[in-house]
PDB file of N, CA and C in Angstrom:
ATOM      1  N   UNK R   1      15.429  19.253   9.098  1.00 87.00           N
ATOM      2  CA  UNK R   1      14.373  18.821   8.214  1.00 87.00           C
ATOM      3  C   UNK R   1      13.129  18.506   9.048  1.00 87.00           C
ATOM      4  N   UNK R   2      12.486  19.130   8.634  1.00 91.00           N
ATOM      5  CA  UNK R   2      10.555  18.766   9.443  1.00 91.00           C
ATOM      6  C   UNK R   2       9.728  17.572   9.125  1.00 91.00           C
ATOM      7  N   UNK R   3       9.586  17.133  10.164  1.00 94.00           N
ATOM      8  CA  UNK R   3       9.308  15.830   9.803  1.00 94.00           C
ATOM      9  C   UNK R   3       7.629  15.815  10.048  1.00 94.00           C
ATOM     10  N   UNK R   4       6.100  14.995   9.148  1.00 95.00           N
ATOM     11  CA  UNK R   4       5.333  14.721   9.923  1.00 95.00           C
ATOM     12  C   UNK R   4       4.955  13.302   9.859  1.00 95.00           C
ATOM     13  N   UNK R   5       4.083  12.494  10.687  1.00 95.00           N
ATOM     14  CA  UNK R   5       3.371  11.433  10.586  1.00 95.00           C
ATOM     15  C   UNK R   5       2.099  11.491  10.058  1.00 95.00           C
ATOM     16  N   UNK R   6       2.090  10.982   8.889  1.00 95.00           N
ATOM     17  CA  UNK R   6       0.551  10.597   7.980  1.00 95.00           C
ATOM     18  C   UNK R   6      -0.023   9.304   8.451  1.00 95.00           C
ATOM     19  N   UNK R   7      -1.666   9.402   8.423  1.00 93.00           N
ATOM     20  CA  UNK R   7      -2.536   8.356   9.064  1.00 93.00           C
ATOM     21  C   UNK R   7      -3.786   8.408   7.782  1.00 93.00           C
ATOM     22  N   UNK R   8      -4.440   7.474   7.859  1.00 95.00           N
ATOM     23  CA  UNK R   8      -5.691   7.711   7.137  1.00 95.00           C
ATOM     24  C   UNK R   8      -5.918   6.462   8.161  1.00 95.00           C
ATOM     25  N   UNK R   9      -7.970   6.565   8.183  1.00 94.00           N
ATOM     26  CA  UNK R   9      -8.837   5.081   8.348  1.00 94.00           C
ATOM     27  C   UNK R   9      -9.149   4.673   8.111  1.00 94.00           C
ATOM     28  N   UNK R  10      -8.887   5.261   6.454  1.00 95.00           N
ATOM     29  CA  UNK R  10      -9.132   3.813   5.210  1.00 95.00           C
ATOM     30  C   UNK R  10      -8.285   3.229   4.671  1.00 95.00           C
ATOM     31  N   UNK R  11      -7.141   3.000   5.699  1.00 95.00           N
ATOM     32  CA  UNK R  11      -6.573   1.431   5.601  1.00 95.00           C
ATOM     33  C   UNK R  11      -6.171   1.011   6.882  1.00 95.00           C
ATOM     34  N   UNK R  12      -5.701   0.177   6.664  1.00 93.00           N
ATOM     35  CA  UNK R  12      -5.521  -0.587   8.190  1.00 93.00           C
ATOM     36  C   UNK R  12      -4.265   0.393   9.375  1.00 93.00           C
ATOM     37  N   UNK R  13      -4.885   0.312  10.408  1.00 89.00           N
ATOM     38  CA  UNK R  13      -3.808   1.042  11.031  1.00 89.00           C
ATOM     39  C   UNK R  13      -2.764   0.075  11.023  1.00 89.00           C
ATOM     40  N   UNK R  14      -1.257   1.044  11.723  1.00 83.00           N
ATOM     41  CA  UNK R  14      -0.232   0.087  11.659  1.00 83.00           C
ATOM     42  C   UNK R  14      -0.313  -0.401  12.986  1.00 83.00           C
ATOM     43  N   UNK R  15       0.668  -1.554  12.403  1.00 80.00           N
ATOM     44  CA  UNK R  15       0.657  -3.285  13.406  1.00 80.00           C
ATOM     45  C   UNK R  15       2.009  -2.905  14.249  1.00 80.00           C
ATOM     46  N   UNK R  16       2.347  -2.163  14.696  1.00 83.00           N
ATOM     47  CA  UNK R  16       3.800  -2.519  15.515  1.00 83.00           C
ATOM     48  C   UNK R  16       3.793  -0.637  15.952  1.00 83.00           C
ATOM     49  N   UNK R  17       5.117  -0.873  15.388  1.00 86.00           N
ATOM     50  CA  UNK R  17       6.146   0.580  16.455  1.00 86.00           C
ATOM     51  C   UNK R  17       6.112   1.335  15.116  1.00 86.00           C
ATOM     52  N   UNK R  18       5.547   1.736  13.899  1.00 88.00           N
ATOM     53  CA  UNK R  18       5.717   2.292  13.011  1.00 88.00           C
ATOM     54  C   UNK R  18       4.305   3.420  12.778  1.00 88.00           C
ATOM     55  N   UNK R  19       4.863   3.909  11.025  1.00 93.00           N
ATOM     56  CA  UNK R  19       3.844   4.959  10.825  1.00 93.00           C
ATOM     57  C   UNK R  19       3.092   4.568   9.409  1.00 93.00           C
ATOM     58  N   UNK R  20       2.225   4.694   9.048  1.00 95.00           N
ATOM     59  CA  UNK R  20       1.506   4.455   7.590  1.00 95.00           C
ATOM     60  C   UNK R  20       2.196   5.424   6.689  1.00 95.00           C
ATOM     61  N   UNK R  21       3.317   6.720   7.002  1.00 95.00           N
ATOM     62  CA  UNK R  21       3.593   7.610   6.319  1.00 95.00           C
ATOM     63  C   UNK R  21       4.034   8.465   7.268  1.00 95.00           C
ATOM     64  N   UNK R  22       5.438   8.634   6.411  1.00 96.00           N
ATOM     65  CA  UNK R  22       5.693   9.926   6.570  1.00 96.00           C
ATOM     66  C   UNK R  22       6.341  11.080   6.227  1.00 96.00           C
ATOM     67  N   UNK R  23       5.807  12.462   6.081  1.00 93.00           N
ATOM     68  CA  UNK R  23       6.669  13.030   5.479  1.00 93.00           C
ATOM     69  C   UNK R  23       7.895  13.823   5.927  1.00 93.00           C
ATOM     70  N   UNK R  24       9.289  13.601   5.103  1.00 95.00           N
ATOM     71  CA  UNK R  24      10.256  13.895   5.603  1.00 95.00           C
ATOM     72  C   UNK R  24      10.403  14.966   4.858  1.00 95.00           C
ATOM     73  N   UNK R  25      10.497  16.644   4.910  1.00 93.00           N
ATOM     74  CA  UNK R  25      11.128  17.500   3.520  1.00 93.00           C
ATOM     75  C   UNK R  25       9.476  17.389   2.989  1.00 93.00           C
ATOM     76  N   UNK R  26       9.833  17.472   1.528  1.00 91.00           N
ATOM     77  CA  UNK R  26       8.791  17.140   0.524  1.00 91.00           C
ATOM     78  C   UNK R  26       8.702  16.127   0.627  1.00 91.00           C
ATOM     79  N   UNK R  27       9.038  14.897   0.883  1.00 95.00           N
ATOM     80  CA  UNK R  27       9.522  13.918   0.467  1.00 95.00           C
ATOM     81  C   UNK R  27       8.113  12.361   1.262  1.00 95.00           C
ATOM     82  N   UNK R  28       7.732  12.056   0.754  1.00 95.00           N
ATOM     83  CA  UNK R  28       6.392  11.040   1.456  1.00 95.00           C
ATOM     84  C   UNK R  28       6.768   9.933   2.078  1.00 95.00           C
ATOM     85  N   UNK R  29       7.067   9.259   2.797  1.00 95.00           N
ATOM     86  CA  UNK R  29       7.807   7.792   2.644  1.00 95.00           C
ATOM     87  C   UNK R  29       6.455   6.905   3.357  1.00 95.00           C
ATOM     88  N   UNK R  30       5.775   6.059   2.479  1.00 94.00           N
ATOM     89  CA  UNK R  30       4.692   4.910   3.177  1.00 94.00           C
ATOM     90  C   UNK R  30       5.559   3.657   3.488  1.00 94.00           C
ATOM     91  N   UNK R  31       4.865   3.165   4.440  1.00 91.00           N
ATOM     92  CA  UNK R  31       4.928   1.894   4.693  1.00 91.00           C
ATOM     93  C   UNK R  31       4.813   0.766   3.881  1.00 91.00           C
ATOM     94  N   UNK R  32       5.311  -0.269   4.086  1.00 87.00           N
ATOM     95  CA  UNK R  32       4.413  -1.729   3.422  1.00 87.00           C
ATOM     96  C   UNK R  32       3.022  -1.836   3.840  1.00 87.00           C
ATOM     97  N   UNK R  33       2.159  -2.386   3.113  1.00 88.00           N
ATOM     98  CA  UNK R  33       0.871  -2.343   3.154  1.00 88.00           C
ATOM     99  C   UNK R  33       0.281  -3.838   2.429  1.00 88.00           C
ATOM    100  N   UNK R  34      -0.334  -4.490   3.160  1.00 88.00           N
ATOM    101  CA  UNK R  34      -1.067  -5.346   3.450  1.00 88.00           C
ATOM    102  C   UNK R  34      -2.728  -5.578   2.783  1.00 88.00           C
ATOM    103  N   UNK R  35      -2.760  -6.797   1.557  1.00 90.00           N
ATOM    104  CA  UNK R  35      -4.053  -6.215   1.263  1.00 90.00           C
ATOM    105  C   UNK R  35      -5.264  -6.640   2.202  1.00 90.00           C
ATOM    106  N   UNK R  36      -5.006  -6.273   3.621  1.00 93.00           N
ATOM    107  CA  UNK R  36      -5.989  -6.087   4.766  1.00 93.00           C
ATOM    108  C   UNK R  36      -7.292  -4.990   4.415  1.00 93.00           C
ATOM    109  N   UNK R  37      -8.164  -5.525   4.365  1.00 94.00           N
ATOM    110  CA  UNK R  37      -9.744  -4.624   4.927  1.00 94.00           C
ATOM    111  C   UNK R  37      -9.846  -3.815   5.350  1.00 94.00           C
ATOM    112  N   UNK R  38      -9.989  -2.490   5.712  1.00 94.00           N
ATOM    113  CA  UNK R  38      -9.501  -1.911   7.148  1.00 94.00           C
ATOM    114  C   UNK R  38     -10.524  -1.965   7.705  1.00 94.00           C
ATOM    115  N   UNK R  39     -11.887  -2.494   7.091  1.00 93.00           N
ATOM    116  CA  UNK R  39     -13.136  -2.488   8.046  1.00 93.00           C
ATOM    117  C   UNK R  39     -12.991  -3.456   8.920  1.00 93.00           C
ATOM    118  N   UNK R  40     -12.409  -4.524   8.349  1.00 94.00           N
ATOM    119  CA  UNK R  40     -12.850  -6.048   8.603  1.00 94.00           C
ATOM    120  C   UNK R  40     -11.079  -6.684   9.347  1.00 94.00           C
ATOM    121  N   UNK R  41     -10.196  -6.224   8.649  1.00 93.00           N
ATOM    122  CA  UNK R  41      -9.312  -6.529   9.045  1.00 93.00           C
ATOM    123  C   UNK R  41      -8.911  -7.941   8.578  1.00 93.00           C
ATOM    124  N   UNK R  42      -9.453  -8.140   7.179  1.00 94.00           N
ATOM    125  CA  UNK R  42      -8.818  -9.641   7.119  1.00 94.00           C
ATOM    126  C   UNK R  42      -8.744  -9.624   5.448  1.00 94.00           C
ATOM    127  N   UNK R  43      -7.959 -10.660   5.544  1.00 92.00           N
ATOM    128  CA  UNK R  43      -6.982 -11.065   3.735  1.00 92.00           C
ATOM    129  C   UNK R  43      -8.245 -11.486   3.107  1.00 92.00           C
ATOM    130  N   UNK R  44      -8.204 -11.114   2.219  1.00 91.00           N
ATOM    131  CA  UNK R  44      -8.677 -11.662   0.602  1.00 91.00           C
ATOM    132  C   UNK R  44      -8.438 -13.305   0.627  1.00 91.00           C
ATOM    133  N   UNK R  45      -9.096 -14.008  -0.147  1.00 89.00           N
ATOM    134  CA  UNK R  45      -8.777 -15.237   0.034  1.00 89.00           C
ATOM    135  C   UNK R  45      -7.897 -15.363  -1.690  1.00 89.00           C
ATOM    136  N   UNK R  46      -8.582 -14.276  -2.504  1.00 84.00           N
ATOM    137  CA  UNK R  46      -7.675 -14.608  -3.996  1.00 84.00           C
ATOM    138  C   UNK R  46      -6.500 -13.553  -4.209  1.00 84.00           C
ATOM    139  N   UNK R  47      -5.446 -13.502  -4.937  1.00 81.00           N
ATOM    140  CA  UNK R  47      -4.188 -13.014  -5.203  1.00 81.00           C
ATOM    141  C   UNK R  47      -4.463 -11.522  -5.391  1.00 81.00           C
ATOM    142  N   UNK R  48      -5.939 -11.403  -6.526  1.00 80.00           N
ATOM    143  CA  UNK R  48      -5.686 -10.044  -7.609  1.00 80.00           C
ATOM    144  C   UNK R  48      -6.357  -9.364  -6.245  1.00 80.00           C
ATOM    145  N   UNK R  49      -7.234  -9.718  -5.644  1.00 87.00           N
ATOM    146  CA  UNK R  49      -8.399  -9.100  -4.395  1.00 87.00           C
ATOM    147  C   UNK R  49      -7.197  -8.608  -3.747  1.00 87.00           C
ATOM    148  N   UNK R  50      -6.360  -9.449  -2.938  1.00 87.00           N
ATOM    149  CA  UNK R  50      -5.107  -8.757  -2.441  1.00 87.00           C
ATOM    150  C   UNK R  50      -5.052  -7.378  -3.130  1.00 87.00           C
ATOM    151  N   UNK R  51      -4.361  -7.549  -4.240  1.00 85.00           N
ATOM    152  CA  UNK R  51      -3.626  -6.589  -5.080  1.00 85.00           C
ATOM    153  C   UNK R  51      -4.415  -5.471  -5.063  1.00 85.00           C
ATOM    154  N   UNK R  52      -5.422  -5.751  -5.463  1.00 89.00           N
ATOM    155  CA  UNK R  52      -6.654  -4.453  -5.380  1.00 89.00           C
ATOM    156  C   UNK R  52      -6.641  -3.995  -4.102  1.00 89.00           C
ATOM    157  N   UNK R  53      -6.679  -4.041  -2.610  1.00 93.00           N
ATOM    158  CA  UNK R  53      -6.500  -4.186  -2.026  1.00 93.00           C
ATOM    159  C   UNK R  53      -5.409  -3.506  -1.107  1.00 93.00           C
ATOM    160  N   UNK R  54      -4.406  -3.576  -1.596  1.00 92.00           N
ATOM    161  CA  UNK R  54      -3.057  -3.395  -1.479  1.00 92.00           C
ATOM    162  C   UNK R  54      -3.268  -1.844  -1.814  1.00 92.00           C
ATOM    163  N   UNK R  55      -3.120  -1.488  -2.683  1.00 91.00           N
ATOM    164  CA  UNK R  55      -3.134  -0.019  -4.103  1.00 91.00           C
ATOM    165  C   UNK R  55      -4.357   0.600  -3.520  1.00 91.00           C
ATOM    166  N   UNK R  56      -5.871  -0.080  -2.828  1.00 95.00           N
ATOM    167  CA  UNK R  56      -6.648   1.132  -2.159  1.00 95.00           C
ATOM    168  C   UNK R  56      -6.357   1.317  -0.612  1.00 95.00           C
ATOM    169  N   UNK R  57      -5.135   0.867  -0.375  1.00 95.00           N
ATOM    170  CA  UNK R  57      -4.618   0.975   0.836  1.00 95.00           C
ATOM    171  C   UNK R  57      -3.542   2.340   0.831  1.00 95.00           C
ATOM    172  N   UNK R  58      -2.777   2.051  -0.310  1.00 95.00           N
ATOM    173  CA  UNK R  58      -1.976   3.097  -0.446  1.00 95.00           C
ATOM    174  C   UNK R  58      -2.373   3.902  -0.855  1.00 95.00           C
ATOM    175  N   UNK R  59      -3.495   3.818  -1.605  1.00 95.00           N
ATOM    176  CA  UNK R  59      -3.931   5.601  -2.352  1.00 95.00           C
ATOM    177  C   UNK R  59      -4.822   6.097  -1.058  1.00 95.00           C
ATOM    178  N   UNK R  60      -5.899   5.164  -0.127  1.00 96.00           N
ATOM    179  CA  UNK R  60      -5.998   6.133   1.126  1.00 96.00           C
ATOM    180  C   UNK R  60      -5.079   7.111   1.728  1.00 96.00           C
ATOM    181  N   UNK R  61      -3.634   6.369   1.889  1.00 96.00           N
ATOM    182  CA  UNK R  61      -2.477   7.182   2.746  1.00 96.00           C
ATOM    183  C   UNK R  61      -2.287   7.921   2.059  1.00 96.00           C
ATOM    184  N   UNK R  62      -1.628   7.542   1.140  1.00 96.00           N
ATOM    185  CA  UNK R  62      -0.993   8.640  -0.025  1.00 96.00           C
ATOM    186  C   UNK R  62      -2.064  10.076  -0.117  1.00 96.00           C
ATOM    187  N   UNK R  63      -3.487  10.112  -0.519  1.00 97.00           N
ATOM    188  CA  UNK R  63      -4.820  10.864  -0.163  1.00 97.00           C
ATOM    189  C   UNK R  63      -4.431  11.790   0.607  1.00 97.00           C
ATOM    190  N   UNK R  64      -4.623  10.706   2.084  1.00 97.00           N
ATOM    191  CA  UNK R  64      -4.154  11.318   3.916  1.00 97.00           C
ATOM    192  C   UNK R  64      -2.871  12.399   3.423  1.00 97.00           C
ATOM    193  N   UNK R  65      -2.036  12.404   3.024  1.00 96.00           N
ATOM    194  CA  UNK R  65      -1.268  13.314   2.803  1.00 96.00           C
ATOM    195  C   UNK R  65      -1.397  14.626   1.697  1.00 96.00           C
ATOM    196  N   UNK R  66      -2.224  14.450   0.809  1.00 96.00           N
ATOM    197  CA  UNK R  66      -2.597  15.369   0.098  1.00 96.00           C
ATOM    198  C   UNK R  66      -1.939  15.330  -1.245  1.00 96.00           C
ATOM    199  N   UNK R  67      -1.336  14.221  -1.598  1.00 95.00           N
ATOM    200  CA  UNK R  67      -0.974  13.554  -2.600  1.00 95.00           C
ATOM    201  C   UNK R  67      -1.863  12.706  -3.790  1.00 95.00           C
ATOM    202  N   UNK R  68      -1.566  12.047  -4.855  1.00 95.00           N
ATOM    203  CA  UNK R  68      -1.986  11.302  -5.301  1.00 95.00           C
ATOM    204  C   UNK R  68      -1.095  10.018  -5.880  1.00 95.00           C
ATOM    205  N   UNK R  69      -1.852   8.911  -6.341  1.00 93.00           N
ATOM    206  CA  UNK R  69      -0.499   7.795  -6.827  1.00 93.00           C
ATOM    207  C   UNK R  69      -0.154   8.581  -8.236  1.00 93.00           C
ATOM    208  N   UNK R  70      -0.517   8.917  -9.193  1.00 94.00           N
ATOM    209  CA  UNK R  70       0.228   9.670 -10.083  1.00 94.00           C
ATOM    210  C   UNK R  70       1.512  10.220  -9.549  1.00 94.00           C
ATOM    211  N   UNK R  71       1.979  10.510  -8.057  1.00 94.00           N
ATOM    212  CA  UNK R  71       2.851  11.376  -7.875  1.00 94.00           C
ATOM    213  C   UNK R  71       3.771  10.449  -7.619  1.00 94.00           C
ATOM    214  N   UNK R  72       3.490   8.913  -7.647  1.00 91.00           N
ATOM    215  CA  UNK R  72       4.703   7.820  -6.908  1.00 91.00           C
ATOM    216  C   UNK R  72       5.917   7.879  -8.137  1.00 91.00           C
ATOM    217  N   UNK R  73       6.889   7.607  -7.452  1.00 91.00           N
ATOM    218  CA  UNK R  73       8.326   7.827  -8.279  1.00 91.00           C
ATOM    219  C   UNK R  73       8.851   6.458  -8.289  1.00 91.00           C
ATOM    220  N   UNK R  74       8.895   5.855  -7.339  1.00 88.00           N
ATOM    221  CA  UNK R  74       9.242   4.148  -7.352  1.00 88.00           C
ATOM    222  C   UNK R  74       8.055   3.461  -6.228  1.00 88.00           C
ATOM    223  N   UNK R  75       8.146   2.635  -6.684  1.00 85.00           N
ATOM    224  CA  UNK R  75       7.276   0.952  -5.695  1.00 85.00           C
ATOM    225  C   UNK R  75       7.409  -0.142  -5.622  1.00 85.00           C
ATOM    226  N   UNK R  76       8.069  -0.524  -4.824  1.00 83.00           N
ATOM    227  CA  UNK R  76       8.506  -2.208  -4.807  1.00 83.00           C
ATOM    228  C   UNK R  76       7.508  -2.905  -4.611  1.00 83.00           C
ATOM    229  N   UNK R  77       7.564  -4.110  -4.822  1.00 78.00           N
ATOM    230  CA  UNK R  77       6.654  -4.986  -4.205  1.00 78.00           C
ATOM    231  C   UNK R  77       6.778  -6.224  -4.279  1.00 78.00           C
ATOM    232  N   UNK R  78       6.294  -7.030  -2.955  1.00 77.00           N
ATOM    233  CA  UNK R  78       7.106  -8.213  -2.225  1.00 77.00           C
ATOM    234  C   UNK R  78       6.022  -9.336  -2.308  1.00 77.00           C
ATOM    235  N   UNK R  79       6.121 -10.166  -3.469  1.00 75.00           N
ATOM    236  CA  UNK R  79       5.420 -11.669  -2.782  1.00 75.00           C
ATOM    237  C   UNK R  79       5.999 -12.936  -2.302  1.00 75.00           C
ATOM    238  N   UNK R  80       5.324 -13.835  -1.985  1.00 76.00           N
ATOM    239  CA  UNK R  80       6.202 -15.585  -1.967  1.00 76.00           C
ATOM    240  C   UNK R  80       5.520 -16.150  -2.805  1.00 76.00           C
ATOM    241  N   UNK R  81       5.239 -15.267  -4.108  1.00 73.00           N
ATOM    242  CA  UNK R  81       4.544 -16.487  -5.090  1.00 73.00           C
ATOM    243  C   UNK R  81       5.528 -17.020  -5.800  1.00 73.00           C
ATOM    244  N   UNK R  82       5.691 -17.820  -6.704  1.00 73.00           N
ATOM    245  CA  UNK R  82       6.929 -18.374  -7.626  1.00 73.00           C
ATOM    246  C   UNK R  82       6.467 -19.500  -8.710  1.00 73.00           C
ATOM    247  N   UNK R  83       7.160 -19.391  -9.226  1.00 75.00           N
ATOM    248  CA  UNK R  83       6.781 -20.586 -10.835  1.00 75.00           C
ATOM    249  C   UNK R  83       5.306 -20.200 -11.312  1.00 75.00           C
ATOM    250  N   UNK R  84       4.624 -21.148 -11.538  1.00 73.00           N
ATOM    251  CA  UNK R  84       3.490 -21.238 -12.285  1.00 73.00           C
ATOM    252  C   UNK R  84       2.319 -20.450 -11.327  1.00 73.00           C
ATOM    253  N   UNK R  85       2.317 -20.193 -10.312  1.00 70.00           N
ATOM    254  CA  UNK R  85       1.420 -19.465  -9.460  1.00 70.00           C
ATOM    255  C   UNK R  85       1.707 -17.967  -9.672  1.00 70.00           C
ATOM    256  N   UNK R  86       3.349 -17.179 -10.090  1.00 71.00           N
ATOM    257  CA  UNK R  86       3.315 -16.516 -10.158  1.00 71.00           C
ATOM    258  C   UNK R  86       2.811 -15.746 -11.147  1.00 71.00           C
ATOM    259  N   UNK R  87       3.290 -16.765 -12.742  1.00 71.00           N
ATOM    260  CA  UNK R  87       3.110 -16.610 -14.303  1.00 71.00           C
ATOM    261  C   UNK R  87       1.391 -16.395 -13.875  1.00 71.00           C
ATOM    262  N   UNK R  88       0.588 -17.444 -13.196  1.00 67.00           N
ATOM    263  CA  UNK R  88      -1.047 -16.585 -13.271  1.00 67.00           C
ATOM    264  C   UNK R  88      -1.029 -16.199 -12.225  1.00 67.00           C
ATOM    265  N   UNK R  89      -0.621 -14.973 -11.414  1.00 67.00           N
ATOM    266  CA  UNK R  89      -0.857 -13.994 -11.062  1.00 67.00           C
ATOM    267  C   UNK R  89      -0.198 -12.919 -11.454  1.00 67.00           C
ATOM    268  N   UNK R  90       0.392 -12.228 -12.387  1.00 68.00           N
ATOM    269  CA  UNK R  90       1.573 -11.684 -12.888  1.00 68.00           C
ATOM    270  C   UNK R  90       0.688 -10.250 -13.349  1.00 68.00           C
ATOM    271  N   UNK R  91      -0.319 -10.676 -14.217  1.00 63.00           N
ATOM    272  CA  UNK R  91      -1.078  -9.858 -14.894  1.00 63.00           C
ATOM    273  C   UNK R  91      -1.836  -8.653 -13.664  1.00 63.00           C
ATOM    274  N   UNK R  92      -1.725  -9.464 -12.673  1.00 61.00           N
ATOM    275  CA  UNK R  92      -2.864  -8.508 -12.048  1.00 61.00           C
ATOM    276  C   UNK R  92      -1.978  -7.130 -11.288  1.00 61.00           C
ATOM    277  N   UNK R  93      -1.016  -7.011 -11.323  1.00 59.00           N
ATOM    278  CA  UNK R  93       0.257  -6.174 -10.958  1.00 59.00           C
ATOM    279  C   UNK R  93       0.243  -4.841 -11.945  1.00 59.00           C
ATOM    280  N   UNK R  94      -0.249  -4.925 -12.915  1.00 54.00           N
ATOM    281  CA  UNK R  94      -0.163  -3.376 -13.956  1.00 54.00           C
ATOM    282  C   UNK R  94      -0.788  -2.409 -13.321  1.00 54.00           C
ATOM    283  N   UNK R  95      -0.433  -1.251 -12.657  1.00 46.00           N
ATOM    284  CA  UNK R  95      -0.451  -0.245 -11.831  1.00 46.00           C
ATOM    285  C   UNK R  95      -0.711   0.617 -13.245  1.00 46.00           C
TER     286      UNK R  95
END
């Protein structure tokens, strides 16, 4: 199976030993993604800014590959919000 590594520089490069993407087969696999700046390199101070954030991070990569998010099949996604912080931030998650 042929493997390549996807990059874009409109989002943050990656932080360690990894790849922003890659494709295995047909098959795309991104990273976790951070709602980091990629100009600036720094967090949002509010939840939804994240979120926004987050989603023009991945549609850069996703792009970088010649894809679009219409084409995503699953997406997890990881916070430490909980109880009443989460209930108002909940809304801003509709992809």
């Amino acid at each position: 199976m042929s493997k390549s590594v996807i990059s874009s520089d409109k989002a943050p490069a990656a932080i360690g030993t990894y790849s922003q993407a890659v494709f295995a087969g047909d098959t795309l696999y991104l990273s976790g993604q951070l709602g980091l700046d990629p100009a600036t390199m720094t967090l949002p101070a509010e939840f939804a800014a994240q979120c926004e954030r987050v989603f023009a991070n991945l549609k850069s990569v996703v792009e970088a590959a010649g894809a679009s998010l219409d084409q995503v099949v699953k997406l997890t996604g990881v916070t430490s919000l909980s109880g009443a912080a989460w209930d108002a931030a909940s809304h801003t998650l509709t992809l």
